[in-house]
Coordinates of C-alpha atoms in Angstrom, one line a residue:
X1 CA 54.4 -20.0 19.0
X2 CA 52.8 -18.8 22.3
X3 CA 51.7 -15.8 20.5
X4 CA 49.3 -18.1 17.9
X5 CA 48.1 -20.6 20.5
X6 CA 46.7 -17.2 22.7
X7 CA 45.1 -16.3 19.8
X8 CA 43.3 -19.7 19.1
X9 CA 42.2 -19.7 22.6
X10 CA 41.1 -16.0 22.7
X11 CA 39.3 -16.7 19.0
X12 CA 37.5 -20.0 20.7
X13 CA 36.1 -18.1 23.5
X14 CA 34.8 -15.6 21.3
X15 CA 32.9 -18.1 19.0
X16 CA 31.7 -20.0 22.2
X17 CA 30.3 -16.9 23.7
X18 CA 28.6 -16.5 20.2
X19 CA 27.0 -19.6 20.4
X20 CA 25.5 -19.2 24.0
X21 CA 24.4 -15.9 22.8
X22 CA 22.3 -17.3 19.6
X23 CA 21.3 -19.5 21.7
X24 CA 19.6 -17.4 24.0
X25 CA 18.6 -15.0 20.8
X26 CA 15.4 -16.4 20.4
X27 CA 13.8 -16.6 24.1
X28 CA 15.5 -13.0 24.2
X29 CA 13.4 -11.9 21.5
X30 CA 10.6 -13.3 22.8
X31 CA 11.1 -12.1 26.5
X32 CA 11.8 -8.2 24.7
X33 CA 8.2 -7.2 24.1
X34 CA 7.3 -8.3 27.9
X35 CA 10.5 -6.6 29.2
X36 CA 9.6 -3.2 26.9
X37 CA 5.6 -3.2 28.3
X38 CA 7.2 -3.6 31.7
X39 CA 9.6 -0.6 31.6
X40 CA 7.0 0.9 29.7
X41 CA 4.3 0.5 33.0
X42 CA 7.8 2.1 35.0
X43 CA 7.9 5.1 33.5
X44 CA 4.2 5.5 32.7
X45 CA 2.4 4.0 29.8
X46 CA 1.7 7.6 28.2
X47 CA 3.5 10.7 27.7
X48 CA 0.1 12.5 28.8
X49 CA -0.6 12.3 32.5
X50 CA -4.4 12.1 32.3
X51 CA -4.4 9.6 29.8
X52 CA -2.0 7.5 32.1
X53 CA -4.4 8.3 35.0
X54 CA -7.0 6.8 32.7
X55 CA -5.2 4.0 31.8
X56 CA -4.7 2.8 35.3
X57 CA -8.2 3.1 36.2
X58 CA -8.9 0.9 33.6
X59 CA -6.2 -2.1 35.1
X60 CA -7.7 -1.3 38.3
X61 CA -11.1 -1.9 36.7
X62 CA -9.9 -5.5 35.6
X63 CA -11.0 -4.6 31.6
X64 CA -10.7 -8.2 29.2
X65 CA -7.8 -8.3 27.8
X66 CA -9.1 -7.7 24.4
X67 CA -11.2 -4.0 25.7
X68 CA -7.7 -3.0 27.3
X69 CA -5.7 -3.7 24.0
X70 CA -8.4 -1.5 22.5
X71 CA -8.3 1.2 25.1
X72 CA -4.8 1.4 24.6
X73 CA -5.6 2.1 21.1
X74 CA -7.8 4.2 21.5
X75 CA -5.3 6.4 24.4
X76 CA -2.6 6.5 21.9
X77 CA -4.7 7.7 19.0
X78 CA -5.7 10.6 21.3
X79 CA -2.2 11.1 23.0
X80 CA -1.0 12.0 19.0
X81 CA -3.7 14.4 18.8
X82 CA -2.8 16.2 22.0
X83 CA 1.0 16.2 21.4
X84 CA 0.1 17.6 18.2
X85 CA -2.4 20.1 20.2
X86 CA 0.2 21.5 22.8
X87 CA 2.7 21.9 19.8
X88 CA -0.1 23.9 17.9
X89 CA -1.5 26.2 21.3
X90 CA 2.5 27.2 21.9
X91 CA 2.6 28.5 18.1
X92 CA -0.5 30.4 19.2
X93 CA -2.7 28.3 16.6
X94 CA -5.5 27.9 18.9
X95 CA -6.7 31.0 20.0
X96 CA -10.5 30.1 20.1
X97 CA -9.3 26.6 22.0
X98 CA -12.0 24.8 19.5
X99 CA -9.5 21.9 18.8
X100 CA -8.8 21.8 22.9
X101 CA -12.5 21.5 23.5
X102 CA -12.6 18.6 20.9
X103 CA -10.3 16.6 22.7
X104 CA -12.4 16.5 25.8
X105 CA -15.1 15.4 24.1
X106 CA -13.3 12.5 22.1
X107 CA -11.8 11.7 25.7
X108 CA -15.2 11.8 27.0
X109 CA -16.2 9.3 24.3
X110 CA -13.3 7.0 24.7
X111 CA -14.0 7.2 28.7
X112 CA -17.7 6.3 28.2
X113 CA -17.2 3.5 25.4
X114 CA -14.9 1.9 28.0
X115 CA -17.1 2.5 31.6
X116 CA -14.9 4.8 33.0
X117 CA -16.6 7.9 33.2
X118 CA -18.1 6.7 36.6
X119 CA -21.5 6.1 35.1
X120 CA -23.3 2.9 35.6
X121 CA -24.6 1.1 32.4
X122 CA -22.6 3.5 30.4
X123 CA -20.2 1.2 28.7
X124 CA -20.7 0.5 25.0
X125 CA -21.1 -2.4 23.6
X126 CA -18.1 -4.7 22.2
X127 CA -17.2 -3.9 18.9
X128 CA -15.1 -7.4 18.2
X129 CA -16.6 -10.5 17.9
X130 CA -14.9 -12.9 19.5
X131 CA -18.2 -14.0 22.0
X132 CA -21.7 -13.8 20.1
X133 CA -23.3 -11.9 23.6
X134 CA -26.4 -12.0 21.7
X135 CA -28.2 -13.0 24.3
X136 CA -27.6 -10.6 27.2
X137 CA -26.6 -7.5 25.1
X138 CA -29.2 -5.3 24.4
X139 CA -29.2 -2.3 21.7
X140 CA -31.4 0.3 23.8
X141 CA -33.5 1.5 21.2
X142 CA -37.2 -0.2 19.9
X143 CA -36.6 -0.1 16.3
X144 CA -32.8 -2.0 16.4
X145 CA -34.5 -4.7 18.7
X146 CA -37.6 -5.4 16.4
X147 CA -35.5 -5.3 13.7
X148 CA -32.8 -8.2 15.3
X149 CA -35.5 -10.0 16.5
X150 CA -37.3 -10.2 12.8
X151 CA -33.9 -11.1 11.7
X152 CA -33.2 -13.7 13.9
X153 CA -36.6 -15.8 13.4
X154 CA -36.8 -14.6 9.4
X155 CA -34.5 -18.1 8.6
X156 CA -33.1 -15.9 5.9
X157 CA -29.7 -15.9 7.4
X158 CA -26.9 -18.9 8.4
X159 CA -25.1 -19.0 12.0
X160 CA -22.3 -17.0 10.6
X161 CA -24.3 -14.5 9.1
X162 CA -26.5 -13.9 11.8
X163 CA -22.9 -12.8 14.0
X164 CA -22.0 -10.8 11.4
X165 CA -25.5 -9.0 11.2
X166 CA -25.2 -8.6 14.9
X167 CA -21.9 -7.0 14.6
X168 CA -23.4 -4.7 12.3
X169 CA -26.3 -3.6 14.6
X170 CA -24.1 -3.4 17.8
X171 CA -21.9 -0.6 15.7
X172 CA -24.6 1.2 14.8
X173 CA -25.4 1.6 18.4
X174 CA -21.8 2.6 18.8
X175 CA -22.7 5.2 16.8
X176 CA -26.1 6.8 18.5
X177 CA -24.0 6.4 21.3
X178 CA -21.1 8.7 20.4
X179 CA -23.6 11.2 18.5
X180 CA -25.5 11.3 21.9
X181 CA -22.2 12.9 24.0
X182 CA -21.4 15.1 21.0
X183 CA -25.6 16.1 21.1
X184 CA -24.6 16.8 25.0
X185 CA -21.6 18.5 24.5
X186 CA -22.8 21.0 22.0
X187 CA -25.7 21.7 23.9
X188 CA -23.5 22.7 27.0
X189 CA -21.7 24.6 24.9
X190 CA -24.2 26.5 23.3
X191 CA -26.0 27.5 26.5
X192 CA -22.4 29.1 27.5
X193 CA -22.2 31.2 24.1
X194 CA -26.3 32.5 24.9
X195 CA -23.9 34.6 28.0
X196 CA -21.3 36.2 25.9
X197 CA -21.2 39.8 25.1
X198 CA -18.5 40.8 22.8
X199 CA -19.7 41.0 19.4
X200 CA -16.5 40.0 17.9
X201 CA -16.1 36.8 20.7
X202 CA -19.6 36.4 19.4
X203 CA -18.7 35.6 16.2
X204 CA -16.1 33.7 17.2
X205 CA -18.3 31.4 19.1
X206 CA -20.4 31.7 16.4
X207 CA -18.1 29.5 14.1
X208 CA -16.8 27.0 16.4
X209 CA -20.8 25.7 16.8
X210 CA -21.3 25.9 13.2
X211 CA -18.4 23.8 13.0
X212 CA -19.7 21.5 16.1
X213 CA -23.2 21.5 14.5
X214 CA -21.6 20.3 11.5
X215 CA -19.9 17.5 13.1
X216 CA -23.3 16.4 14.0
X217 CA -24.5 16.5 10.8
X218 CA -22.3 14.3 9.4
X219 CA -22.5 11.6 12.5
X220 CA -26.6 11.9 12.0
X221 CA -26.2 11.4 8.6
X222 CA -24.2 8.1 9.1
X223 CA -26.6 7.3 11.2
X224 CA -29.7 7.5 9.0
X225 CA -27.9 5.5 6.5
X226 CA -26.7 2.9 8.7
X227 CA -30.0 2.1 10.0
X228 CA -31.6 1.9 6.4
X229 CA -28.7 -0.5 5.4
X230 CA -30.2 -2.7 8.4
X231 CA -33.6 -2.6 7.8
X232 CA -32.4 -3.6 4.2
X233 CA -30.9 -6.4 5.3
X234 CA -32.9 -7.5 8.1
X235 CA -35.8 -8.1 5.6
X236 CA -33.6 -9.0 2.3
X237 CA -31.3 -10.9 3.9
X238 CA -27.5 -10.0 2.7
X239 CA -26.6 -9.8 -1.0
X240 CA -24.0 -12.1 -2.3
X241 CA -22.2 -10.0 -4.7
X242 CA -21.8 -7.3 -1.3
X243 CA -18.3 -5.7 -1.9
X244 CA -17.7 -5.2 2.1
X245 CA -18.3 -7.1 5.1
X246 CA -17.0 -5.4 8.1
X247 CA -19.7 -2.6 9.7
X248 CA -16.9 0.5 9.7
X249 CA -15.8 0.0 6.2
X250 CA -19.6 -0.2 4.9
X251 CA -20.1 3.1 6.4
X252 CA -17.5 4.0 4.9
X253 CA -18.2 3.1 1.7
X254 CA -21.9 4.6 1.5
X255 CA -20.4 7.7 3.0
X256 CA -18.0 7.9 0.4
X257 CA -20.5 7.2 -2.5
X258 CA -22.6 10.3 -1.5
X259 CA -19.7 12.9 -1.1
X260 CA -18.0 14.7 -4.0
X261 CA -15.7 12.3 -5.3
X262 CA -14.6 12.3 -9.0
X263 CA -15.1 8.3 -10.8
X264 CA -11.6 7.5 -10.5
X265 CA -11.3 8.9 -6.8
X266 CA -14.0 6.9 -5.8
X267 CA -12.3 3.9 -7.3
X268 CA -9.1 4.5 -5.6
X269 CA -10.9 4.7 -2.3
X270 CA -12.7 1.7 -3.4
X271 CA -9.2 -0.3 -3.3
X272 CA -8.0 1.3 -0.3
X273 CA -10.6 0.4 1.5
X274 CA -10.6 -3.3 0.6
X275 CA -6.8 -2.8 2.5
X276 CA -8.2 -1.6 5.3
X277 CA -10.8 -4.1 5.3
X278 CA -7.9 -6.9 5.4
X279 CA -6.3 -5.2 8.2
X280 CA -9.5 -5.4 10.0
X281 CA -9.5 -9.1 9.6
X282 CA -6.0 -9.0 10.6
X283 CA -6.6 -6.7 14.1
X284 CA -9.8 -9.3 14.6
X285 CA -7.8 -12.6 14.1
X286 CA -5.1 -11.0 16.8
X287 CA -8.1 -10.0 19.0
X288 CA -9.1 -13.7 19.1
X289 CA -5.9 -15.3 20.0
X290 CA -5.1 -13.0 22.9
X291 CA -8.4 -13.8 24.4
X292 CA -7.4 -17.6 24.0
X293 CA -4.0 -16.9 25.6
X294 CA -5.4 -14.7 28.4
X295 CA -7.8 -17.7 28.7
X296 CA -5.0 -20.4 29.0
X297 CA -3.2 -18.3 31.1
X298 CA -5.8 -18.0 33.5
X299 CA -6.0 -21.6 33.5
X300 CA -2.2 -22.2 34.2
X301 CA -1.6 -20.6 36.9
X302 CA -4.0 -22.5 38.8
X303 CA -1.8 -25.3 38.0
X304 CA 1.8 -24.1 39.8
X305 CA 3.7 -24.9 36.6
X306 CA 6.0 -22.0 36.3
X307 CA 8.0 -23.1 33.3
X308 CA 4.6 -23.6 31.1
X309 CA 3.4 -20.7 32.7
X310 CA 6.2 -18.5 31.2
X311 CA 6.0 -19.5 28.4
X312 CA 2.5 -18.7 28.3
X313 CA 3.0 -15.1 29.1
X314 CA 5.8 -14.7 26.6
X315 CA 3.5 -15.7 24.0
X316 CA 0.6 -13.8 25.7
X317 CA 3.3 -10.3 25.7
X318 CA 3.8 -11.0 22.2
X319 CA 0.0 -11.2 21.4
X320 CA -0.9 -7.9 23.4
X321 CA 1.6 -5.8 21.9
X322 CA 0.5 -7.5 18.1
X323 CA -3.1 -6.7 19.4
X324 CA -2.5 -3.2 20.4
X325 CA -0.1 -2.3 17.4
X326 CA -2.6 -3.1 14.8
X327 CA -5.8 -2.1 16.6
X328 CA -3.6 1.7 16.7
X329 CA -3.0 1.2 12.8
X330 CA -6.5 0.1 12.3
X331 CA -8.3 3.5 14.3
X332 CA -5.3 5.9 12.5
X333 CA -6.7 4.6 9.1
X334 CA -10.3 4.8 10.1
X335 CA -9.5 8.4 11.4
X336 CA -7.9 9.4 7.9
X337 CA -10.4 7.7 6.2
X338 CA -13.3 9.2 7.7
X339 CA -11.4 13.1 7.6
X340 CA -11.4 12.6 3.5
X341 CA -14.6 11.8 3.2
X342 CA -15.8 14.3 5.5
X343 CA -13.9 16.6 3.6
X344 CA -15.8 15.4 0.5
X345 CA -18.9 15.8 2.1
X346 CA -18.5 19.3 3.0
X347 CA -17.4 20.1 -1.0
X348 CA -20.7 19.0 -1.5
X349 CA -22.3 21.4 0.6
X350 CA -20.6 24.5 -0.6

């Protein structure tokens, strides 16, 4: 009989410990994506050291929330691409260090988008839209502001429109942007190559700035396009039956329509980017709520409520990682995306 009644008991305290333990599962799971980003800030939030020296600068610099989710986007987009560098360099894949040199210069670009290059004025616009800005942001070139400024006083376009037309302009200044380091970097470059002597390094050399020059092409290209989608729509005002809403995937689109895609290619590209267009939406919506939390937050901890405060960063944890773990899909996609078509584009050039 004793040997039953020891193994109710031992039974109860099992089901008992289950219950606390459910009990707990949910404010566990909750409390998990804090605890991970905390050991995660332990051990370094990279795997490559000067994009974890970057990174801090960027806390130190007291970023929104919303730029740092990006940044941190952004970082992990290029960690990938230098993991996948040092693999390629110890296989002895690298020899004229072309794909080395292009990760400085997206660095440079990610460091100057975010104002950490040590410039002043260098940052770059947002690219959410989660505060119109219209009025202190300013798109540094003549022809975007006398375009906006038609726009705006035109009375061709609703309150919603008009923040989606500024969204559109503030990309394409993005863009000049970006083309403008590249310009600079190529230029450096090619005053290096005037100084080299060996005929065969020469050639060489020779390849890696037709490939830069190249590059350029292609960002000039969407450039001239982009600006003649703007002046179209800063006088016409926006078609109604417009497949695409957000800036990147317009781009996109009218790059894709112009390289050497068959009908049905083009169609499937069509659909896929329709996707990515959702998962836009999606990265945007995120976007929003975590500078609502990091709003609220700010708020409560004037007040000395620790309870409602932790629950506050709980939620706001889970909102940063959702932030930065769709903004990473998002910039991936855009990457392959782009890469096809600039594939594409090349085809037609041969």
């Amino acid at each position: 009989m004793a040997a039953p009644r020891a193994l109710a008991v031992l039974a109860a305290a099992l089901l008992l410990a289950a219950a606390s333990q459910a009990g707990k599962y949910s404010r566990e799971a909750n409390e998990g994506l804090a605890a991970g980003g905390a050991k995660r800030r332990e051990a370094g939030e990279f795997r490559v050291v000067r994009l974890n020296q970057v990174w801090e600068k960027a806390q130190r610099l007291q970023l929104s929330a919303v730029k740092l989710a990006e940044l941190h986007s952004d970082l992990k987009i290029q960690e990938k691409d230098e993991l996948s560098w040092k693999k390629l360099k110890a296989e002895g894949l690298d020899e004229d260090g072309e794909k080395e040199a292009k990760l400085r210069r997206n660095l440079n670009v990610i460091m100057t988008k975010y104002g950490l290059n040590g410039k002043k004025d260098s940052q770059l616009v947002d690219t959410n839209y989660i505060k119109d800005g219209t009025e202190t942001d300013t798109l540094d070139d003549p022809r975007l502001e006398k375009l906006w400024s038609k726009a705006k006083s035109s009375g061709k376009f609703s309150d919603e429109e008009l923040d989606k037309l500024w969204r559109e302009f503030k990309h394409h200044k993005e863009k000049i942007h970006e083309y403008n380091i590249l310009l600079e970097t190529v230029s450096r470059t090619e005053d290096i190559h005037k100084n080299v002597i060996n005929p065969e390094e020469n050639l060489v050399k020779e390849e890696i700035l037709h490939n830069k020059h190249r590059e350029l092409k292609d960002k000039l290209r969407s450039i001239n396009q982009g600006f003649e989608r703007l002046r179209k729509v800063s006088h016409q005002g926006y078609d109604a039956t417009s497949e695409f809403e957000e800036p990147r995937v317009i781009d996109l689109w009218d790059m894709a329509k112009s390289a050497n895609f068959t009908e049905k290619e083009l169609e499937s590209f069509r659909e896929e980017l329709k996707h990515f267009e959702a998962k836009i939406e999606k990265h945007h919506h995120y976007q929003k709520q975590l500078e609502i939390s990091h709003q609220k937050l700010k708020h409560i901890e004037g007040t000395g409520d620790k309870d409602h405060l932790n629950r506050n960063k709980e939620k706001y944890a889970m909102l940063e990682e959702k932030t930065k773990e769709l903004g990473y899909k998002v910039k991936k996609h855009l990457q392959d995306l782009s890469s096809r078509i600039s594939q594409g584009l090349q085809h037609n050039e041969l």
